[in-house]
PDB file of C-alpha atoms in Angstrom:
ATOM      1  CA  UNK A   1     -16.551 -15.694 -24.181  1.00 52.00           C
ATOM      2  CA  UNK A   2     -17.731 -12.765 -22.130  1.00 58.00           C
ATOM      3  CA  UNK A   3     -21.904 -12.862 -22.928  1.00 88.00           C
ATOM      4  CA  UNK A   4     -24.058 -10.284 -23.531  1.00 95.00           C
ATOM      5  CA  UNK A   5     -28.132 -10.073 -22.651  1.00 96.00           C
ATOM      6  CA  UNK A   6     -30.466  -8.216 -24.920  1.00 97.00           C
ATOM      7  CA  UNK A   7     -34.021  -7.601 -25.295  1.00 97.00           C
ATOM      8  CA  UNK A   8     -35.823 -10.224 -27.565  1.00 97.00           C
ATOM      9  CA  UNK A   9     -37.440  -7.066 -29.615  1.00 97.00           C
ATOM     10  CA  UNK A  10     -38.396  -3.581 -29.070  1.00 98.00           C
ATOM     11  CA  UNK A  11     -40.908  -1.019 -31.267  1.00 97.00           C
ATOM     12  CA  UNK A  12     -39.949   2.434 -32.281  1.00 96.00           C
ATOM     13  CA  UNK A  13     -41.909   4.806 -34.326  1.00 96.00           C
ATOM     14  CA  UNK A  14     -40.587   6.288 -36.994  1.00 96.00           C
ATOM     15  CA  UNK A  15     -38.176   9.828 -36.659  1.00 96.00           C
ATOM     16  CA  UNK A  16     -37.907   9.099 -32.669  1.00 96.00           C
ATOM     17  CA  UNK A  17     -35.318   8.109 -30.861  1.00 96.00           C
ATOM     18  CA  UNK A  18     -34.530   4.208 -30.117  1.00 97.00           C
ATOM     19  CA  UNK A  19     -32.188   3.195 -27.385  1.00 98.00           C
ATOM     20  CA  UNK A  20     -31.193  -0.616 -27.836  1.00 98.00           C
ATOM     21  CA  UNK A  21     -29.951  -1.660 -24.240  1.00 98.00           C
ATOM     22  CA  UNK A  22     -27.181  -4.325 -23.482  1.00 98.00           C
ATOM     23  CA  UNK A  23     -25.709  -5.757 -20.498  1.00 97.00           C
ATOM     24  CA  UNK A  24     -22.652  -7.349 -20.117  1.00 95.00           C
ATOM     25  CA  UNK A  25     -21.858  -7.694 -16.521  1.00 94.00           C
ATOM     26  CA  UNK A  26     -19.429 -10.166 -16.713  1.00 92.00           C
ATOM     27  CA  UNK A  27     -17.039  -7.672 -19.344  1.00 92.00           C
ATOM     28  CA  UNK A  28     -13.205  -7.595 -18.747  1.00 90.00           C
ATOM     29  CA  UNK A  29     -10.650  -4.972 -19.650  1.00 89.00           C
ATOM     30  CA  UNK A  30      -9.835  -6.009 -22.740  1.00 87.00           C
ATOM     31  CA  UNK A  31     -13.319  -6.436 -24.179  1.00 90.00           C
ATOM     32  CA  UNK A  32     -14.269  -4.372 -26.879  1.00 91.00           C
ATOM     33  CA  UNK A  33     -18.015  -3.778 -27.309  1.00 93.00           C
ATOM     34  CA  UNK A  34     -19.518  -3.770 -31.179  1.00 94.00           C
ATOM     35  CA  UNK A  35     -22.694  -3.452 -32.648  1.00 96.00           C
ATOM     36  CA  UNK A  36     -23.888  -5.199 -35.682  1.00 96.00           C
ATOM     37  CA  UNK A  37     -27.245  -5.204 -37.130  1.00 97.00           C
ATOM     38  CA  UNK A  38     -28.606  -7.173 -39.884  1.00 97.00           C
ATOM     39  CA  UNK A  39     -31.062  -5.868 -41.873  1.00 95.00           C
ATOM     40  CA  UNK A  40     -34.002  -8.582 -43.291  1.00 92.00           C
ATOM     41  CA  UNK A  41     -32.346 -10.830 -46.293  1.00 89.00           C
ATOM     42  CA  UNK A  42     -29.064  -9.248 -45.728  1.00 92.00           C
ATOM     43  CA  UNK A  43     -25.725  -9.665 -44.446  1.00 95.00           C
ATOM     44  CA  UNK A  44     -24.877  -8.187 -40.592  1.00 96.00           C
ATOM     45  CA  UNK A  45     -23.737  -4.983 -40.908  1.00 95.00           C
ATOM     46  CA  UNK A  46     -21.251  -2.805 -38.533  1.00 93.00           C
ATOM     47  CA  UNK A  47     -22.559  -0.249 -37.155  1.00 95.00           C
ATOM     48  CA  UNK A  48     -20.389   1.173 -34.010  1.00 94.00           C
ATOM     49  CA  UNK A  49     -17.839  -0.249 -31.365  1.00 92.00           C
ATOM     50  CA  UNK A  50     -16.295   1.397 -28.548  1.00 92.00           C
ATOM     51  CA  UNK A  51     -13.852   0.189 -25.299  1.00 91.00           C
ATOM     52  CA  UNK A  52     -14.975   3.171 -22.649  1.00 93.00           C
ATOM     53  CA  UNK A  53     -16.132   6.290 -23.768  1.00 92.00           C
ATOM     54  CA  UNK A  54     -19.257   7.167 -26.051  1.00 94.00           C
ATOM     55  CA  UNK A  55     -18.663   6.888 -29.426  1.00 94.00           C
ATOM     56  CA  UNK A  56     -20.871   8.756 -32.425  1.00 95.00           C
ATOM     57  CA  UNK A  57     -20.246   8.056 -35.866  1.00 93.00           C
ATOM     58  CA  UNK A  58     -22.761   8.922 -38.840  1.00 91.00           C
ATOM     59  CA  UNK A  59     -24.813   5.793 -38.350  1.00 91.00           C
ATOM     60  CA  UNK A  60     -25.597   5.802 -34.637  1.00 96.00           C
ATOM     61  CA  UNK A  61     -23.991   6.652 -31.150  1.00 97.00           C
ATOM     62  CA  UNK A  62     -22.853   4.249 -28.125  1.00 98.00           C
ATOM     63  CA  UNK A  63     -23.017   5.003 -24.853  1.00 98.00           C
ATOM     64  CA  UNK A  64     -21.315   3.146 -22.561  1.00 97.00           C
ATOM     65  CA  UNK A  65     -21.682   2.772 -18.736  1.00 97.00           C
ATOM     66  CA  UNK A  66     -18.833   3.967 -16.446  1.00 96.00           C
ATOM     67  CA  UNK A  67     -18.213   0.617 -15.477  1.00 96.00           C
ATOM     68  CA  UNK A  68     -18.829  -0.659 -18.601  1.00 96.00           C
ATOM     69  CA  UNK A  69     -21.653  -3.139 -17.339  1.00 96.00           C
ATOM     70  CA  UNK A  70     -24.035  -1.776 -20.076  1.00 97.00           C
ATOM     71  CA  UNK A  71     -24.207  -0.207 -23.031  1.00 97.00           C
ATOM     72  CA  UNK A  72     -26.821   1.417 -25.257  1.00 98.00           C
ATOM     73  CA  UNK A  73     -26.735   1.781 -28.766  1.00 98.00           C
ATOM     74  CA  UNK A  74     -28.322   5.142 -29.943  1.00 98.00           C
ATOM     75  CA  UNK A  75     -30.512   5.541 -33.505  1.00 97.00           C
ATOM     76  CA  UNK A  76     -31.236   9.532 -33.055  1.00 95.00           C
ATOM     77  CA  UNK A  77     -33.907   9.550 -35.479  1.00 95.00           C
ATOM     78  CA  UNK A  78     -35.619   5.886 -36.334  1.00 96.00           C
ATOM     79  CA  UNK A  79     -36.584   5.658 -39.908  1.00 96.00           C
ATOM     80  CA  UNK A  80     -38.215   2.210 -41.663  1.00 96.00           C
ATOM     81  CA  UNK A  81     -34.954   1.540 -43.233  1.00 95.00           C
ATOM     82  CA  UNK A  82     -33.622   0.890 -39.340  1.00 97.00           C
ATOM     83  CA  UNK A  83     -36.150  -2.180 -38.940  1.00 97.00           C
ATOM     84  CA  UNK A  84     -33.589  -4.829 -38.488  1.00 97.00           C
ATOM     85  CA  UNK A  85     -31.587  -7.251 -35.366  1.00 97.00           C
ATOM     86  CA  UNK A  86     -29.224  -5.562 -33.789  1.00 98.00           C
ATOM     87  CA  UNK A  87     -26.223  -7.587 -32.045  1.00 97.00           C
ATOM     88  CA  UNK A  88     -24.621  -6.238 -29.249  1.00 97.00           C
ATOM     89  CA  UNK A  89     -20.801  -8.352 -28.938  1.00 94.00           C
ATOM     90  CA  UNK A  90     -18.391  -8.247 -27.172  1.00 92.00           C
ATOM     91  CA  UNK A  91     -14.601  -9.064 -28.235  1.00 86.00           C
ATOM     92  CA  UNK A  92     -11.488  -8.841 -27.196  1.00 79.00           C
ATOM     93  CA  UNK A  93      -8.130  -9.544 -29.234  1.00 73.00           C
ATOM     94  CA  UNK A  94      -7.909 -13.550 -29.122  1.00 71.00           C
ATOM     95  CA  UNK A  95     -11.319 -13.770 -30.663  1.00 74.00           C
ATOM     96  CA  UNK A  96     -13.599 -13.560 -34.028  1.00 80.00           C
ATOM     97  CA  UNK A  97     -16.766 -12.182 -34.175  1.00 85.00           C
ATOM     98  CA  UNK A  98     -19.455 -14.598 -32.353  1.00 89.00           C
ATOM     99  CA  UNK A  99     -23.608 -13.175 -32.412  1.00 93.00           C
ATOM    100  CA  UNK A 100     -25.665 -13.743 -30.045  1.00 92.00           C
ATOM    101  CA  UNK A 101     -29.845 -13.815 -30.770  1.00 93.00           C
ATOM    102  CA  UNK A 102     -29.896  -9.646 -31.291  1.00 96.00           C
ATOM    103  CA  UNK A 103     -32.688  -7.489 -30.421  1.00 98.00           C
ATOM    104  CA  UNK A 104     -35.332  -7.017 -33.592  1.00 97.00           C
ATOM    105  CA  UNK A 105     -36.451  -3.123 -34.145  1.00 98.00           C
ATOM    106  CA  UNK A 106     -39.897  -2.557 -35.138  1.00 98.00           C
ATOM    107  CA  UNK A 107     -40.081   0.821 -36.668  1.00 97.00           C
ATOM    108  CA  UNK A 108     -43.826   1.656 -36.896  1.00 96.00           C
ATOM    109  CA  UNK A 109     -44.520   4.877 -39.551  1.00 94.00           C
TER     110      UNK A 109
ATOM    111  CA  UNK B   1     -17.909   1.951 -50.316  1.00 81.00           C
ATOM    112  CA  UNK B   2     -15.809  -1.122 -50.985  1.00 84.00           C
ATOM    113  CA  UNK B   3     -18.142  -4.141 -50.676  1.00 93.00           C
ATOM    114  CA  UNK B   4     -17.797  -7.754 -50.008  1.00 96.00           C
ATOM    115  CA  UNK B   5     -19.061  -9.832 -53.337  1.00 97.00           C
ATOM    116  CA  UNK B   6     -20.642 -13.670 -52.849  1.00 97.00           C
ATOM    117  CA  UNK B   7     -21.135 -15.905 -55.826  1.00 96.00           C
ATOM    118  CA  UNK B   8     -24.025 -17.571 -56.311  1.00 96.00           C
ATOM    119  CA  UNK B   9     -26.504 -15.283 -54.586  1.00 96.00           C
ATOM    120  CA  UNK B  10     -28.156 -18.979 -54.448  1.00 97.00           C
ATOM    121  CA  UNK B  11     -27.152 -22.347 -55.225  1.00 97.00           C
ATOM    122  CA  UNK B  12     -29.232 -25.784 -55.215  1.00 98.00           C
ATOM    123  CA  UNK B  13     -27.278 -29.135 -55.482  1.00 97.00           C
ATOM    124  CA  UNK B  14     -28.193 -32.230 -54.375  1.00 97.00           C
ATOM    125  CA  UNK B  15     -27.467 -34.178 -51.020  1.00 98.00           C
ATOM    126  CA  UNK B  16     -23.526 -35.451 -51.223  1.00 97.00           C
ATOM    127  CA  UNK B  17     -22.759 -33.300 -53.860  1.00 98.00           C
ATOM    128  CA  UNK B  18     -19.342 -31.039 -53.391  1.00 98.00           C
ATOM    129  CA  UNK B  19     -19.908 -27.257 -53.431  1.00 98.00           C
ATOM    130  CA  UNK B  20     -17.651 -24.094 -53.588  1.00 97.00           C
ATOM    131  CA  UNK B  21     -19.455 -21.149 -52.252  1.00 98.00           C
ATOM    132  CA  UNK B  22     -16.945 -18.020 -53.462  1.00 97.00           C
ATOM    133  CA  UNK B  23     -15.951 -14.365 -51.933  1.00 97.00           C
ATOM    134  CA  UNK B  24     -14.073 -11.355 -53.293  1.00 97.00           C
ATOM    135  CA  UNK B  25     -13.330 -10.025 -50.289  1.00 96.00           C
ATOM    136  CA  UNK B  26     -12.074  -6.458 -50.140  1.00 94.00           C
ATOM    137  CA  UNK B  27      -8.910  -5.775 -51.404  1.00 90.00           C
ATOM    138  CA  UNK B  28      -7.196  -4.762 -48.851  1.00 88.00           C
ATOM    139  CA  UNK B  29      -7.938  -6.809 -45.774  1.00 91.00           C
ATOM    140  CA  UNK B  30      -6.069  -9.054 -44.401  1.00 89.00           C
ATOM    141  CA  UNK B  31      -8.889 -11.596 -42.567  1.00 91.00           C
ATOM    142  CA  UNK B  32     -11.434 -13.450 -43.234  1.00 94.00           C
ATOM    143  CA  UNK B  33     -14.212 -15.074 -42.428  1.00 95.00           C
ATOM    144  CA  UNK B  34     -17.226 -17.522 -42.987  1.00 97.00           C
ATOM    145  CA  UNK B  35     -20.313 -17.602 -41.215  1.00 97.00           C
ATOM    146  CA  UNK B  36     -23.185 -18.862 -41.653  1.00 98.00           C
ATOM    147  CA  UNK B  37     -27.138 -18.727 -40.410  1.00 97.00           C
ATOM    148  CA  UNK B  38     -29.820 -21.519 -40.660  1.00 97.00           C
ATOM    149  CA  UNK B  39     -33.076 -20.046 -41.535  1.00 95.00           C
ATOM    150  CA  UNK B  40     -34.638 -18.671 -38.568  1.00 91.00           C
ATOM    151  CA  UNK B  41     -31.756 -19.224 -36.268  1.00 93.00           C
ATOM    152  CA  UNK B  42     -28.684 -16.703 -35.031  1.00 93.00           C
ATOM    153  CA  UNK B  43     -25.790 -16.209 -37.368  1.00 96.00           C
ATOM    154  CA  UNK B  44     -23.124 -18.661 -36.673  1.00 96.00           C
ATOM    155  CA  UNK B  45     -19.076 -18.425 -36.407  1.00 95.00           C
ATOM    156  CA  UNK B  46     -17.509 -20.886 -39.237  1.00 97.00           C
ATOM    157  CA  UNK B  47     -13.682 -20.126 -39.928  1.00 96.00           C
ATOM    158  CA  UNK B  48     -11.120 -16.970 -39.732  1.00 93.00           C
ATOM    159  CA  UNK B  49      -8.345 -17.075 -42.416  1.00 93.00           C
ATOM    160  CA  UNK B  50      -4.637 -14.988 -42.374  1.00 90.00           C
ATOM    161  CA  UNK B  51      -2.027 -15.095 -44.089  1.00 89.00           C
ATOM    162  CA  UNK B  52      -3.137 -18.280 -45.989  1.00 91.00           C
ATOM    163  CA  UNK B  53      -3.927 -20.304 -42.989  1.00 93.00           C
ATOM    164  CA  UNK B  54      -6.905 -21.005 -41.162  1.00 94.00           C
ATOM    165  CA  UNK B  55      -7.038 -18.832 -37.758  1.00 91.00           C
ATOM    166  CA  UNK B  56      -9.678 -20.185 -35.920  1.00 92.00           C
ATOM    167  CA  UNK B  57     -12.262 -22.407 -36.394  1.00 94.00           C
ATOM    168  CA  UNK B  58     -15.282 -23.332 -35.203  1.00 94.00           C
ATOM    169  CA  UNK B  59     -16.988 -27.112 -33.844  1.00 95.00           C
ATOM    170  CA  UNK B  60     -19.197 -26.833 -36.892  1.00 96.00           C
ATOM    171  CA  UNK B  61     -16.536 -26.501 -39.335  1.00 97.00           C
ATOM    172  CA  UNK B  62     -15.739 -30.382 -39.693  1.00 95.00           C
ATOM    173  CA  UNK B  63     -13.925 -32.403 -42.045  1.00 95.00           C
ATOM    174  CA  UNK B  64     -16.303 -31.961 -44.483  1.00 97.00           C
ATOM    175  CA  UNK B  65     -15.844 -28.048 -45.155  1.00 98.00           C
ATOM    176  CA  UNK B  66     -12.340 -26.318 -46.206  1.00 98.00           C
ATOM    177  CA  UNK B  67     -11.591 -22.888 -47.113  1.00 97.00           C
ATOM    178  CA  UNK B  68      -8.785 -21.831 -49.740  1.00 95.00           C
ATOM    179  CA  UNK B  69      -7.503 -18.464 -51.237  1.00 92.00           C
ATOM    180  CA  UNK B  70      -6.832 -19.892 -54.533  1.00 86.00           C
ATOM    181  CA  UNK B  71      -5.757 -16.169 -56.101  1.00 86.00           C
ATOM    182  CA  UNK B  72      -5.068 -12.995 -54.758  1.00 78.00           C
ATOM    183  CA  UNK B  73      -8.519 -11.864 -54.948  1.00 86.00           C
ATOM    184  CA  UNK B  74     -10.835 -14.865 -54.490  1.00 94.00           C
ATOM    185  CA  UNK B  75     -11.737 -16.743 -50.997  1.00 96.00           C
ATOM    186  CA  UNK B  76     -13.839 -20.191 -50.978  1.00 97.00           C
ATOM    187  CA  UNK B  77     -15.722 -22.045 -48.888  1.00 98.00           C
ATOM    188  CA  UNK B  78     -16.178 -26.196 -50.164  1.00 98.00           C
ATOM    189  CA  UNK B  79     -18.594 -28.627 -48.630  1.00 98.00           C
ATOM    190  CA  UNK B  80     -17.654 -31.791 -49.581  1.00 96.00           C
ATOM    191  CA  UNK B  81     -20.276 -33.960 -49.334  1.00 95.00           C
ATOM    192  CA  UNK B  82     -23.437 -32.095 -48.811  1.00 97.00           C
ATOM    193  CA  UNK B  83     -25.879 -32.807 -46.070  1.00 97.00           C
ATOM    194  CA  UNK B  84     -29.486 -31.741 -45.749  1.00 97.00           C
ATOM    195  CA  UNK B  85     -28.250 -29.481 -42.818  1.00 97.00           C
ATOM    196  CA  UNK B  86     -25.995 -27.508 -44.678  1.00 98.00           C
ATOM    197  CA  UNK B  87     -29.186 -25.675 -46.116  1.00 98.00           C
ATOM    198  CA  UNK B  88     -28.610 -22.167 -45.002  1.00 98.00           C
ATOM    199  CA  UNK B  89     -27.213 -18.812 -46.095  1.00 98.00           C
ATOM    200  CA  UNK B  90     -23.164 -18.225 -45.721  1.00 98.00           C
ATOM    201  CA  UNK B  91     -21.939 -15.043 -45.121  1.00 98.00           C
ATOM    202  CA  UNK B  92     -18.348 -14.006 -45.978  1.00 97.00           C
ATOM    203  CA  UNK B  93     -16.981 -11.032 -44.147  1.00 95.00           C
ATOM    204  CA  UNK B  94     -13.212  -9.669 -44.316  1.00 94.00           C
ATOM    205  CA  UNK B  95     -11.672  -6.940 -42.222  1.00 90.00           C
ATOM    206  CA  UNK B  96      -8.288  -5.005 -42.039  1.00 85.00           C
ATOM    207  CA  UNK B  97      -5.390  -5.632 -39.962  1.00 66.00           C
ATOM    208  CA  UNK B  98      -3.917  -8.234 -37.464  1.00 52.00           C
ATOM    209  CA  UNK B  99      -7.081  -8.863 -35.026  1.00 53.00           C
ATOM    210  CA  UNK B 100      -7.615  -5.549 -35.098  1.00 55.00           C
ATOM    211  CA  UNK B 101     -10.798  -3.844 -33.675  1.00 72.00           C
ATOM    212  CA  UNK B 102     -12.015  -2.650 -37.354  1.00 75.00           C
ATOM    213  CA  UNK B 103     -15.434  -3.738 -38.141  1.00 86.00           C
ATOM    214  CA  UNK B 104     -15.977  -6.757 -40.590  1.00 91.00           C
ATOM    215  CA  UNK B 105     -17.456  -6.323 -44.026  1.00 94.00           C
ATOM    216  CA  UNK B 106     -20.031  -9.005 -44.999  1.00 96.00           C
ATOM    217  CA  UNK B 107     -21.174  -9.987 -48.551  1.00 97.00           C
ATOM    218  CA  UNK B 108     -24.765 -10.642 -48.825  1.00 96.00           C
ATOM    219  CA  UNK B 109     -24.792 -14.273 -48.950  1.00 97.00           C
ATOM    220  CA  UNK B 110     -25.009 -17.223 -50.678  1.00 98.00           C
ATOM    221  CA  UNK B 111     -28.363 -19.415 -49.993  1.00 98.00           C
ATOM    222  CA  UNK B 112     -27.387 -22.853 -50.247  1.00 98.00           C
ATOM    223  CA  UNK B 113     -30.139 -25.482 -50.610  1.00 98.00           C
ATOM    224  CA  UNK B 114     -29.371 -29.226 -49.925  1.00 98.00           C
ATOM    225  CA  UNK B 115     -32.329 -31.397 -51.773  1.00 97.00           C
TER     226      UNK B 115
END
């Protein structure tokens, strides 16, 4: 499986923007790349996927590098609900959804 | 928003005792799935199921675990013969489609404890 390298944790304060960074330099064509995140005593959640370009839905946006070598996962206004992991994966068609250790948000009020 | 429902939301049995951890996935997917997560450790990969057969499986899912969709709306997970190491929360997820790219939908859990 292609792997992906995030951040241990990162802060945010609350009603900023957060930018959760990912690499995956090792990606190939057929990868798709989705974020989960998995709020404290609760299942992972999906949040966004995309294949090349950026991607905005009502929960968050992805942007994706050009040579798709990184991504970054976009909360446009942090609130303390958003305090959770978030799992940056990457999967193509022959696969099921594997997580890696995630990156844990800090929102601080 | 259609949700993924686990029964027991926790369950205590005692070591080498058989349990059935249960989903109602939603009612229109196709896949599912069992994971599950030792306290303080990354969620972990157990089984996919289609089309009433196991898809993929993991090295943790052994002999000792089996999955079965007894109904058309009901998917289980059974331990047969608990170990101490089995303690942790399951997950159940299901999505729509033939390995498509949709996003899974996970239940909340079950927290197994293995005294």
């Amino acid at each position: 499986d292609a792997k992906t390298t995030q951040p241990n944790s990162m802060e945010s304060n609350e009603e900023e923007p957060v930018h959760l960074p990912c690499n995956h330099s090792t990606i190939s064509g057929t990868d798709y790349i989705h974020w989960y995140r998995q709020l404290p005593s609760q299942g992972p959640e999906y949040v966004i996927h995309g294949l090349t370009s950026n991607v905005n839905n009502r929960m968050a946006s992805l942007a994706i590098a050009e040579d798709r070598k990184s991504s970054t996962l976009i909360l446009h206004r942090a609130t303390l609900r958003d305090a959770a992991v978030y799992y940056c994966i990457l999967r193509d068609y022959n696969n099921d959804m594997r997580f890696g250790a995630g990156t844990r948000l800090t929102v601080k009020p | 928003e259609p949700e993924v429902t686990q029964t027991p939301s926790h369950q205590v049995t005692q070591m080498g005792q058989e349990v059935i951890l249960r989903c109602v996935p939603i009612s229109n997917h196709l896949y599912f799935y069992w994971y599950r997560q030792i306290l303080g450790q990354k969620v972990e990969f157990l089984v996919s199921f289609y089309n009433n057969e196991i898809s993929e499986k993991s090295e943790i899912f052994d002999d000792q675990f089996s999955v079965e969709r007894p109904d058309g709306s009901n998917f289980t997970l059974k331990i047969r013969s608990t170990k101490l190491e089995d303690s942790a929360m399951y997950f159940c997820a299901s999505s729509e489609g033939a390995r498509s790219q949709a996003g899974y939908t996970f239940g909340s859990g079950t927290r197994l404890t293995v005294v």
